[in-house]
Amino acid sequence: MPPLPRPVRPHRDDVLIAAAGLLGGVLLWALGLRGAPPVPGLPPWASLVAPAIAAGAELLRRTAPLTGLALATAALALDTCAGTLLATVVMFTDLVYAAVLHGGPRAARRIPPGTALATVLGTLIALAVARDPQALFVGVFLGLITLTPAWTGLIVRHHRDAAQAARLRAEQTALLAGMDRAQAVAGERARMARELHDVVAGHLSAIALHTTAAQTLDDPAATREALGVIRENSVRGLAEMRRLIGLLRASGGSEADGEPPAVPTLDGLPALLTRARATGAGDGLVF
């Protein structure tokens, strides 16, 4: 899946995490709660530099996660020399998690195996230096702060990508269904239009034939019969046209939008009479 667009500014939650981490580091430093004694020669305030750097890195956990992880690694190294404040360690683990979750695909593939390799190498080095089985606790500690958050971030990332892929598939399915429906409606409308053409053309052909016969014959009975057929075909043609036009309007959505079909009423009679007077004045018609 393509990576999600990264925000330009730090997220509000990242600002809160950074503020909480810095505040926790200052509180632990003020209370003197350190995991180990600092390296001789370091000033007492050096312990505050590491949580400050880690808090600044927390602001980059979404915008630049790899840069934030690099800063957090440097802060953890400084914190180890300055006495190990728990707040710095917690922020480091969060940035490992964020680098896998919010970083690029290459970072998500390489960071979890890298943390496993770092855990194994750290454990072997601790055993080689201390030559004591208790050095295994170093490996446990490394696994907790590197391996666990990295693989947790990878699992969450996989679930997120799967959910995004499912949403995309659902949108594509809905789009294809809409296109199929539009094509089906267009095909049905075309079929109905052809049917309308065929029906009306048949009735008009019959009207034309009987009109020609009525004009050429002098027999009043034959003329009346031709006029009857003409009237019948006209009524049927209008009925078929009205029915099919109504169906076309319904399939096109005009009835769903509240537009009534075109039904002739007596309101149009004056306009019809006016048009008939204008066109039939020379034919002997009286109104």
PDB file of C-alpha atoms in Angstrom:
ATOM      1  CA  MET A   1       0.000   0.000   0.000  1.00  0.00           C
ATOM      2  CA  PRO A   2       1.263   3.559  -0.647  1.00  0.00           C
ATOM      3  CA  PRO A   3       2.357   5.420   2.489  1.00  0.00           C
ATOM      4  CA  LEU A   4      -0.102   7.823   4.014  1.00  0.00           C
ATOM      5  CA  PRO A   5       0.661  11.535   3.533  1.00  0.00           C
ATOM      6  CA  ARG A   6       2.649  12.921   6.447  1.00  0.00           C
ATOM      7  CA  PRO A   7       1.536  16.072   8.255  1.00  0.00           C
ATOM      8  CA  VAL A   8       3.694  19.159   8.024  1.00  0.00           C
ATOM      9  CA  ARG A   9       3.233  20.271  11.614  1.00  0.00           C
ATOM     10  CA  PRO A  10       3.498  18.147  14.755  1.00  0.00           C
ATOM     11  CA  HIS A  11       0.272  16.441  15.732  1.00  0.00           C
ATOM     12  CA  ARG A  12      -1.454  17.638  18.866  1.00  0.00           C
ATOM     13  CA  ASP A  13      -1.031  14.239  20.501  1.00  0.00           C
ATOM     14  CA  ASP A  14       2.706  14.328  19.739  1.00  0.00           C
ATOM     15  CA  VAL A  15       2.987  17.708  21.440  1.00  0.00           C
ATOM     16  CA  LEU A  16       1.214  16.315  24.499  1.00  0.00           C
ATOM     17  CA  ILE A  17       3.476  13.234  24.534  1.00  0.00           C
ATOM     18  CA  ALA A  18       6.578  15.424  24.294  1.00  0.00           C
ATOM     19  CA  ALA A  19       5.378  17.709  27.085  1.00  0.00           C
ATOM     20  CA  ALA A  20       4.495  14.746  29.323  1.00  0.00           C
ATOM     21  CA  GLY A  21       7.858  13.080  28.670  1.00  0.00           C
ATOM     22  CA  LEU A  22       9.830  16.234  29.409  1.00  0.00           C
ATOM     23  CA  LEU A  23       7.820  16.941  32.539  1.00  0.00           C
ATOM     24  CA  GLY A  24       8.307  13.346  33.714  1.00  0.00           C
ATOM     25  CA  GLY A  25      12.060  13.578  33.090  1.00  0.00           C
ATOM     26  CA  VAL A  26      12.353  16.808  35.070  1.00  0.00           C
ATOM     27  CA  LEU A  27      10.319  15.342  37.922  1.00  0.00           C
ATOM     28  CA  LEU A  28      12.435  12.168  38.089  1.00  0.00           C
ATOM     29  CA  TRP A  29      15.631  14.232  37.966  1.00  0.00           C
ATOM     30  CA  ALA A  30      14.402  16.491  40.772  1.00  0.00           C
ATOM     31  CA  LEU A  31      13.549  13.465  42.900  1.00  0.00           C
ATOM     32  CA  GLY A  32      16.864  11.800  42.101  1.00  0.00           C
ATOM     33  CA  LEU A  33      15.194   8.680  40.704  1.00  0.00           C
ATOM     34  CA  ARG A  34      17.855   7.331  38.368  1.00  0.00           C
ATOM     35  CA  GLY A  35      18.477   3.812  37.235  1.00  0.00           C
ATOM     36  CA  ALA A  36      22.232   3.942  37.745  1.00  0.00           C
ATOM     37  CA  PRO A  37      24.903   6.347  38.934  1.00  0.00           C
ATOM     38  CA  PRO A  38      26.174   8.764  36.286  1.00  0.00           C
ATOM     39  CA  VAL A  39      29.589   8.535  34.739  1.00  0.00           C
ATOM     40  CA  PRO A  40      32.117  10.424  36.839  1.00  0.00           C
ATOM     41  CA  GLY A  41      32.917  13.863  35.504  1.00  0.00           C
ATOM     42  CA  LEU A  42      29.486  14.655  34.032  1.00  0.00           C
ATOM     43  CA  PRO A  43      27.720  17.709  35.465  1.00  0.00           C
ATOM     44  CA  PRO A  44      24.472  17.077  37.364  1.00  0.00           C
ATOM     45  CA  TRP A  45      22.375  18.912  34.773  1.00  0.00           C
ATOM     46  CA  ALA A  46      23.559  16.550  32.024  1.00  0.00           C
ATOM     47  CA  SER A  47      20.728  14.208  32.971  1.00  0.00           C
ATOM     48  CA  LEU A  48      18.219  16.828  31.795  1.00  0.00           C
ATOM     49  CA  VAL A  49      19.698  17.073  28.310  1.00  0.00           C
ATOM     50  CA  ALA A  50      18.712  13.534  27.332  1.00  0.00           C
ATOM     51  CA  PRO A  51      14.951  13.848  28.115  1.00  0.00           C
ATOM     52  CA  ALA A  52      14.942  17.281  26.461  1.00  0.00           C
ATOM     53  CA  ILE A  53      16.367  15.794  23.251  1.00  0.00           C
ATOM     54  CA  ALA A  54      13.941  12.870  23.433  1.00  0.00           C
ATOM     55  CA  ALA A  55      11.013  15.257  23.969  1.00  0.00           C
ATOM     56  CA  GLY A  56      12.075  17.224  20.910  1.00  0.00           C
ATOM     57  CA  ALA A  57      12.272  13.986  18.942  1.00  0.00           C
ATOM     58  CA  GLU A  58       8.700  13.166  19.999  1.00  0.00           C
ATOM     59  CA  LEU A  59       7.545  16.192  17.992  1.00  0.00           C
ATOM     60  CA  LEU A  60       8.878  14.424  14.872  1.00  0.00           C
ATOM     61  CA  ARG A  61       7.243  11.044  15.469  1.00  0.00           C
ATOM     62  CA  ARG A  62       4.770  11.584  12.587  1.00  0.00           C
ATOM     63  CA  THR A  63       6.420  14.270  10.436  1.00  0.00           C
ATOM     64  CA  ALA A  64       9.953  12.768  10.372  1.00  0.00           C
ATOM     65  CA  PRO A  65       9.924   9.470  12.305  1.00  0.00           C
ATOM     66  CA  LEU A  66      13.401   8.285  11.264  1.00  0.00           C
ATOM     67  CA  THR A  67      14.979  11.581  12.278  1.00  0.00           C
ATOM     68  CA  GLY A  68      13.136  11.374  15.582  1.00  0.00           C
ATOM     69  CA  LEU A  69      14.433   7.836  16.125  1.00  0.00           C
ATOM     70  CA  ALA A  70      17.997   8.932  15.422  1.00  0.00           C
ATOM     71  CA  LEU A  71      17.705  11.765  17.953  1.00  0.00           C
ATOM     72  CA  ALA A  72      16.126   9.409  20.483  1.00  0.00           C
ATOM     73  CA  THR A  73      18.992   6.921  20.054  1.00  0.00           C
ATOM     74  CA  ALA A  74      21.512   9.680  20.773  1.00  0.00           C
ATOM     75  CA  ALA A  75      19.425  10.777  23.765  1.00  0.00           C
ATOM     76  CA  LEU A  76      19.332   7.193  25.095  1.00  0.00           C
ATOM     77  CA  ALA A  77      23.122   6.895  24.808  1.00  0.00           C
ATOM     78  CA  LEU A  78      23.576  10.159  26.698  1.00  0.00           C
ATOM     79  CA  ASP A  79      20.959   9.118  29.241  1.00  0.00           C
ATOM     80  CA  THR A  80      22.818   5.834  29.883  1.00  0.00           C
ATOM     81  CA  CYS A  81      25.975   7.794  30.694  1.00  0.00           C
ATOM     82  CA  ALA A  82      24.114  10.391  32.793  1.00  0.00           C
ATOM     83  CA  GLY A  83      22.239   7.949  35.017  1.00  0.00           C
ATOM     84  CA  THR A  84      19.262   6.541  33.013  1.00  0.00           C
ATOM     85  CA  LEU A  85      16.004   8.351  33.604  1.00  0.00           C
ATOM     86  CA  LEU A  86      12.936   6.200  32.949  1.00  0.00           C
ATOM     87  CA  ALA A  87      11.208   9.004  31.011  1.00  0.00           C
ATOM     88  CA  THR A  88      13.937   8.993  28.358  1.00  0.00           C
ATOM     89  CA  VAL A  89      13.724   5.218  27.967  1.00  0.00           C
ATOM     90  CA  VAL A  90       9.934   5.329  27.586  1.00  0.00           C
ATOM     91  CA  MET A  91      10.147   8.053  24.937  1.00  0.00           C
ATOM     92  CA  PHE A  92      12.779   6.024  23.079  1.00  0.00           C
ATOM     93  CA  THR A  93      10.492   2.988  22.932  1.00  0.00           C
ATOM     94  CA  ASP A  94       7.636   5.162  21.670  1.00  0.00           C
ATOM     95  CA  LEU A  95       9.830   6.553  18.901  1.00  0.00           C
ATOM     96  CA  VAL A  96      10.880   3.046  17.819  1.00  0.00           C
ATOM     97  CA  TYR A  97       7.182   2.165  17.571  1.00  0.00           C
ATOM     98  CA  ALA A  98       6.411   5.403  15.678  1.00  0.00           C
ATOM     99  CA  ALA A  99       9.297   4.874  13.221  1.00  0.00           C
ATOM    100  CA  VAL A 100       7.873   1.500  12.183  1.00  0.00           C
ATOM    101  CA  LEU A 101       4.254   2.662  12.128  1.00  0.00           C
ATOM    102  CA  HIS A 102       4.642   6.062  10.463  1.00  0.00           C
ATOM    103  CA  GLY A 103       7.888   5.549   8.533  1.00  0.00           C
ATOM    104  CA  GLY A 104       8.254   4.413   4.967  1.00  0.00           C
ATOM    105  CA  PRO A 105       7.918   0.818   3.758  1.00  0.00           C
ATOM    106  CA  ARG A 106      11.690   0.319   3.820  1.00  0.00           C
ATOM    107  CA  ALA A 107      11.888   1.413   7.469  1.00  0.00           C
ATOM    108  CA  ALA A 108       9.018  -0.911   8.369  1.00  0.00           C
ATOM    109  CA  ARG A 109      10.896  -3.826   6.775  1.00  0.00           C
ATOM    110  CA  ARG A 110      14.325  -3.107   8.235  1.00  0.00           C
ATOM    111  CA  ILE A 111      13.781  -1.771  11.751  1.00  0.00           C
ATOM    112  CA  PRO A 112      12.199  -4.893  13.343  1.00  0.00           C
ATOM    113  CA  PRO A 113      14.987  -7.275  12.150  1.00  0.00           C
ATOM    114  CA  GLY A 114      17.524  -4.622  13.138  1.00  0.00           C
ATOM    115  CA  THR A 115      16.165  -4.473  16.682  1.00  0.00           C
ATOM    116  CA  ALA A 116      16.303  -8.268  16.915  1.00  0.00           C
ATOM    117  CA  LEU A 117      19.919  -8.231  15.762  1.00  0.00           C
ATOM    118  CA  ALA A 118      20.771  -5.442  18.221  1.00  0.00           C
ATOM    119  CA  THR A 119      19.159  -7.391  21.060  1.00  0.00           C
ATOM    120  CA  VAL A 120      21.139 -10.546  20.261  1.00  0.00           C
ATOM    121  CA  LEU A 121      24.431  -8.684  19.848  1.00  0.00           C
ATOM    122  CA  GLY A 122      23.887  -6.688  23.040  1.00  0.00           C
ATOM    123  CA  THR A 123      23.190  -9.866  24.975  1.00  0.00           C
ATOM    124  CA  LEU A 124      26.294 -11.621  23.621  1.00  0.00           C
ATOM    125  CA  ILE A 125      28.501  -8.618  24.356  1.00  0.00           C
ATOM    126  CA  ALA A 126      27.137  -8.368  27.908  1.00  0.00           C
ATOM    127  CA  LEU A 127      27.773 -12.084  28.495  1.00  0.00           C
ATOM    128  CA  ALA A 128      31.276 -11.825  27.072  1.00  0.00           C
ATOM    129  CA  VAL A 129      32.168  -8.832  29.231  1.00  0.00           C
ATOM    130  CA  ALA A 130      30.486  -9.816  32.495  1.00  0.00           C
ATOM    131  CA  ARG A 131      30.860 -13.603  32.162  1.00  0.00           C
ATOM    132  CA  ASP A 132      27.808 -13.923  34.376  1.00  0.00           C
ATOM    133  CA  PRO A 133      24.398 -15.395  33.522  1.00  0.00           C
ATOM    134  CA  GLN A 134      22.800 -12.292  35.023  1.00  0.00           C
ATOM    135  CA  ALA A 135      24.004 -10.445  31.949  1.00  0.00           C
ATOM    136  CA  LEU A 136      21.013 -12.001  30.189  1.00  0.00           C
ATOM    137  CA  PHE A 137      18.937  -9.309  31.839  1.00  0.00           C
ATOM    138  CA  VAL A 138      20.687  -6.870  29.513  1.00  0.00           C
ATOM    139  CA  GLY A 139      19.181  -8.763  26.589  1.00  0.00           C
ATOM    140  CA  VAL A 140      15.752  -8.707  28.234  1.00  0.00           C
ATOM    141  CA  PHE A 141      16.039  -4.948  28.731  1.00  0.00           C
ATOM    142  CA  LEU A 142      17.146  -4.396  25.140  1.00  0.00           C
ATOM    143  CA  GLY A 143      14.297  -6.555  23.885  1.00  0.00           C
ATOM    144  CA  LEU A 144      11.756  -4.573  25.892  1.00  0.00           C
ATOM    145  CA  ILE A 145      12.885  -1.168  24.638  1.00  0.00           C
ATOM    146  CA  THR A 146      13.654  -2.093  21.004  1.00  0.00           C
ATOM    147  CA  LEU A 147      12.284  -5.438  19.844  1.00  0.00           C
ATOM    148  CA  THR A 148       8.840  -5.247  21.471  1.00  0.00           C
ATOM    149  CA  PRO A 149       7.843  -1.747  20.240  1.00  0.00           C
ATOM    150  CA  ALA A 150       9.243  -2.415  16.758  1.00  0.00           C
ATOM    151  CA  TRP A 151       7.222  -5.588  16.192  1.00  0.00           C
ATOM    152  CA  THR A 152       4.165  -4.037  17.814  1.00  0.00           C
ATOM    153  CA  GLY A 153       4.373  -1.162  15.351  1.00  0.00           C
ATOM    154  CA  LEU A 154       4.768  -3.631  12.482  1.00  0.00           C
ATOM    155  CA  ILE A 155       1.624  -5.533  13.509  1.00  0.00           C
ATOM    156  CA  VAL A 156      -0.396  -2.332  13.845  1.00  0.00           C
ATOM    157  CA  ARG A 157       0.914  -1.147  10.469  1.00  0.00           C
ATOM    158  CA  HIS A 158      -0.166  -4.388   8.786  1.00  0.00           C
ATOM    159  CA  HIS A 159      -3.662  -4.059  10.248  1.00  0.00           C
ATOM    160  CA  ARG A 160      -3.848  -0.428   9.156  1.00  0.00           C
ATOM    161  CA  ASP A 161      -2.726  -1.252   5.604  1.00  0.00           C
ATOM    162  CA  ALA A 162      -5.210  -4.124   5.436  1.00  0.00           C
ATOM    163  CA  ALA A 163      -8.037  -1.828   6.535  1.00  0.00           C
ATOM    164  CA  GLN A 164      -7.007   0.776   3.962  1.00  0.00           C
ATOM    165  CA  ALA A 165      -6.880  -1.870   1.227  1.00  0.00           C
ATOM    166  CA  ALA A 166     -10.343  -3.090   2.232  1.00  0.00           C
ATOM    167  CA  ARG A 167     -11.700   0.459   2.022  1.00  0.00           C
ATOM    168  CA  LEU A 168     -10.183   0.928  -1.424  1.00  0.00           C
ATOM    169  CA  ARG A 169     -11.665  -2.366  -2.625  1.00  0.00           C
ATOM    170  CA  ALA A 170     -15.066  -1.364  -1.277  1.00  0.00           C
ATOM    171  CA  GLU A 171     -14.870   2.003  -3.059  1.00  0.00           C
ATOM    172  CA  GLN A 172     -13.826   0.322  -6.301  1.00  0.00           C
ATOM    173  CA  THR A 173     -16.660  -2.196  -5.992  1.00  0.00           C
ATOM    174  CA  ALA A 174     -19.168   0.591  -5.406  1.00  0.00           C
ATOM    175  CA  LEU A 175     -17.795   2.528  -8.386  1.00  0.00           C
ATOM    176  CA  LEU A 176     -17.999  -0.516 -10.662  1.00  0.00           C
ATOM    177  CA  ALA A 177     -21.527  -1.252  -9.453  1.00  0.00           C
ATOM    178  CA  GLY A 178     -22.541   2.334 -10.226  1.00  0.00           C
ATOM    179  CA  MET A 179     -21.007   2.089 -13.700  1.00  0.00           C
ATOM    180  CA  ASP A 180     -22.789  -1.219 -14.350  1.00  0.00           C
ATOM    181  CA  ARG A 181     -26.068   0.291 -13.214  1.00  0.00           C
ATOM    182  CA  ALA A 182     -25.577   3.336 -15.450  1.00  0.00           C
ATOM    183  CA  GLN A 183     -24.790   1.100 -18.420  1.00  0.00           C
ATOM    184  CA  ALA A 184     -27.826  -1.061 -17.696  1.00  0.00           C
ATOM    185  CA  VAL A 185     -30.068   2.005 -17.481  1.00  0.00           C
ATOM    186  CA  ALA A 186     -28.623   3.421 -20.697  1.00  0.00           C
ATOM    187  CA  GLY A 187     -29.139   0.089 -22.461  1.00  0.00           C
ATOM    188  CA  GLU A 188     -32.729  -0.162 -21.243  1.00  0.00           C
ATOM    189  CA  ARG A 189     -33.467   3.391 -22.321  1.00  0.00           C
ATOM    190  CA  ALA A 190     -31.996   2.679 -25.763  1.00  0.00           C
ATOM    191  CA  ARG A 191     -34.141  -0.463 -26.061  1.00  0.00           C
ATOM    192  CA  MET A 192     -37.268   1.472 -25.063  1.00  0.00           C
ATOM    193  CA  ALA A 193     -36.405   4.226 -27.522  1.00  0.00           C
ATOM    194  CA  ARG A 194     -36.137   1.651 -30.326  1.00  0.00           C
ATOM    195  CA  GLU A 195     -39.431   0.134 -29.257  1.00  0.00           C
ATOM    196  CA  LEU A 196     -41.045   3.584 -29.263  1.00  0.00           C
ATOM    197  CA  HIS A 197     -39.687   4.236 -32.746  1.00  0.00           C
ATOM    198  CA  ASP A 198     -40.947   0.912 -34.072  1.00  0.00           C
ATOM    199  CA  VAL A 199     -44.428   1.266 -32.547  1.00  0.00           C
ATOM    200  CA  VAL A 200     -44.970   4.864 -33.580  1.00  0.00           C
ATOM    201  CA  ALA A 201     -43.504   4.258 -37.035  1.00  0.00           C
ATOM    202  CA  GLY A 202     -45.953   1.394 -37.569  1.00  0.00           C
ATOM    203  CA  HIS A 203     -48.946   3.489 -36.561  1.00  0.00           C
ATOM    204  CA  LEU A 204     -47.801   6.454 -38.653  1.00  0.00           C
ATOM    205  CA  SER A 205     -47.301   4.191 -41.672  1.00  0.00           C
ATOM    206  CA  ALA A 206     -50.851   2.885 -41.297  1.00  0.00           C
ATOM    207  CA  ILE A 207     -52.145   6.455 -40.957  1.00  0.00           C
ATOM    208  CA  ALA A 208     -50.251   7.533 -44.078  1.00  0.00           C
ATOM    209  CA  LEU A 209     -51.590   4.618 -46.124  1.00  0.00           C
ATOM    210  CA  HIS A 210     -55.212   5.135 -45.092  1.00  0.00           C
ATOM    211  CA  THR A 211     -54.923   8.893 -45.560  1.00  0.00           C
ATOM    212  CA  THR A 212     -53.759   8.322 -49.137  1.00  0.00           C
ATOM    213  CA  ALA A 213     -56.618   5.897 -49.675  1.00  0.00           C
ATOM    214  CA  ALA A 214     -59.145   8.384 -48.260  1.00  0.00           C
ATOM    215  CA  GLN A 215     -57.847  11.094 -50.585  1.00  0.00           C
ATOM    216  CA  THR A 216     -58.011   8.931 -53.712  1.00  0.00           C
ATOM    217  CA  LEU A 217     -61.377   7.197 -53.142  1.00  0.00           C
ATOM    218  CA  ASP A 218     -64.724   8.914 -53.741  1.00  0.00           C
ATOM    219  CA  ASP A 219     -66.688   6.292 -51.848  1.00  0.00           C
ATOM    220  CA  PRO A 220     -68.017   7.875 -48.603  1.00  0.00           C
ATOM    221  CA  ALA A 221     -68.173   4.488 -46.841  1.00  0.00           C
ATOM    222  CA  ALA A 222     -64.556   3.708 -47.712  1.00  0.00           C
ATOM    223  CA  THR A 223     -63.531   7.199 -46.619  1.00  0.00           C
ATOM    224  CA  ARG A 224     -65.304   6.804 -43.259  1.00  0.00           C
ATOM    225  CA  GLU A 225     -63.655   3.407 -42.780  1.00  0.00           C
ATOM    226  CA  ALA A 226     -60.238   4.888 -43.600  1.00  0.00           C
ATOM    227  CA  LEU A 227     -60.826   7.761 -41.177  1.00  0.00           C
ATOM    228  CA  GLY A 228     -61.812   5.270 -38.483  1.00  0.00           C
ATOM    229  CA  VAL A 229     -58.606   3.332 -39.012  1.00  0.00           C
ATOM    230  CA  ILE A 230     -56.655   6.581 -38.984  1.00  0.00           C
ATOM    231  CA  ARG A 231     -58.268   7.601 -35.707  1.00  0.00           C
ATOM    232  CA  GLU A 232     -57.661   4.180 -34.147  1.00  0.00           C
ATOM    233  CA  ASN A 233     -53.992   4.182 -35.136  1.00  0.00           C
ATOM    234  CA  SER A 234     -53.589   7.754 -33.908  1.00  0.00           C
ATOM    235  CA  VAL A 235     -55.065   6.918 -30.503  1.00  0.00           C
ATOM    236  CA  ARG A 236     -52.977   3.775 -30.172  1.00  0.00           C
ATOM    237  CA  GLY A 237     -49.832   5.562 -31.272  1.00  0.00           C
ATOM    238  CA  LEU A 238     -50.401   8.344 -28.749  1.00  0.00           C
ATOM    239  CA  ALA A 239     -51.118   5.831 -26.008  1.00  0.00           C
ATOM    240  CA  GLU A 240     -47.975   3.824 -26.763  1.00  0.00           C
ATOM    241  CA  MET A 241     -45.909   6.990 -26.988  1.00  0.00           C
ATOM    242  CA  ARG A 242     -47.272   8.259 -23.659  1.00  0.00           C
ATOM    243  CA  ARG A 243     -46.622   4.906 -21.982  1.00  0.00           C
ATOM    244  CA  LEU A 244     -43.048   4.574 -23.237  1.00  0.00           C
ATOM    245  CA  ILE A 245     -42.217   8.212 -22.548  1.00  0.00           C
ATOM    246  CA  GLY A 246     -43.513   7.736 -19.022  1.00  0.00           C
ATOM    247  CA  LEU A 247     -41.229   4.726 -18.607  1.00  0.00           C
ATOM    248  CA  LEU A 248     -38.285   6.674 -20.018  1.00  0.00           C
ATOM    249  CA  ARG A 249     -38.955   9.514 -17.611  1.00  0.00           C
ATOM    250  CA  ALA A 250     -39.214   7.099 -14.692  1.00  0.00           C
ATOM    251  CA  SER A 251     -35.951   5.357 -15.601  1.00  0.00           C
ATOM    252  CA  GLY A 252     -34.274   8.740 -16.055  1.00  0.00           C
ATOM    253  CA  GLY A 253     -35.257   9.817 -12.544  1.00  0.00           C
ATOM    254  CA  SER A 254     -37.634  12.673 -13.350  1.00  0.00           C
ATOM    255  CA  GLU A 255     -40.484  11.122 -11.361  1.00  0.00           C
ATOM    256  CA  ALA A 256     -38.138  10.511  -8.450  1.00  0.00           C
ATOM    257  CA  ASP A 257     -37.243  14.221  -8.582  1.00  0.00           C
ATOM    258  CA  GLY A 258     -40.897  15.191  -8.395  1.00  0.00           C
ATOM    259  CA  GLU A 259     -41.429  16.107 -12.052  1.00  0.00           C
ATOM    260  CA  PRO A 260     -44.779  14.748 -13.367  1.00  0.00           C
ATOM    261  CA  PRO A 261     -44.953  13.191 -16.823  1.00  0.00           C
ATOM    262  CA  ALA A 262     -46.319  15.271 -19.702  1.00  0.00           C
ATOM    263  CA  VAL A 263     -50.058  14.548 -19.681  1.00  0.00           C
ATOM    264  CA  PRO A 264     -52.306  16.657 -21.966  1.00  0.00           C
ATOM    265  CA  THR A 265     -55.049  18.597 -20.175  1.00  0.00           C
ATOM    266  CA  LEU A 266     -57.820  21.032 -21.142  1.00  0.00           C
ATOM    267  CA  ASP A 267     -55.610  23.954 -20.120  1.00  0.00           C
ATOM    268  CA  GLY A 268     -53.850  23.716 -23.485  1.00  0.00           C
ATOM    269  CA  LEU A 269     -57.073  23.781 -25.522  1.00  0.00           C
ATOM    270  CA  PRO A 270     -57.071  27.581 -26.279  1.00  0.00           C
ATOM    271  CA  ALA A 271     -53.519  27.403 -27.628  1.00  0.00           C
ATOM    272  CA  LEU A 272     -54.462  24.360 -29.727  1.00  0.00           C
ATOM    273  CA  LEU A 273     -57.489  26.162 -31.196  1.00  0.00           C
ATOM    274  CA  THR A 274     -55.379  29.230 -31.967  1.00  0.00           C
ATOM    275  CA  ARG A 275     -52.825  27.125 -33.780  1.00  0.00           C
ATOM    276  CA  ALA A 276     -55.598  25.291 -35.683  1.00  0.00           C
ATOM    277  CA  ARG A 277     -57.158  28.607 -36.811  1.00  0.00           C
ATOM    278  CA  ALA A 278     -53.778  29.839 -37.991  1.00  0.00           C
ATOM    279  CA  THR A 279     -52.961  26.703 -39.952  1.00  0.00           C
ATOM    280  CA  GLY A 280     -56.430  25.626 -41.115  1.00  0.00           C
ATOM    281  CA  ALA A 281     -58.095  28.873 -42.090  1.00  0.00           C
ATOM    282  CA  GLY A 282     -57.755  28.083 -45.768  1.00  0.00           C
ATOM    283  CA  ASP A 283     -59.094  24.537 -45.538  1.00  0.00           C
ATOM    284  CA  GLY A 284     -62.736  25.414 -44.809  1.00  0.00           C
ATOM    285  CA  LEU A 285     -62.569  24.536 -41.114  1.00  0.00           C
ATOM    286  CA  VAL A 286     -64.920  26.530 -38.862  1.00  0.00           C
ATOM    287  CA  PHE A 287     -64.243  27.093 -35.133  1.00  0.00           C
TER     288      PHE A 287
END
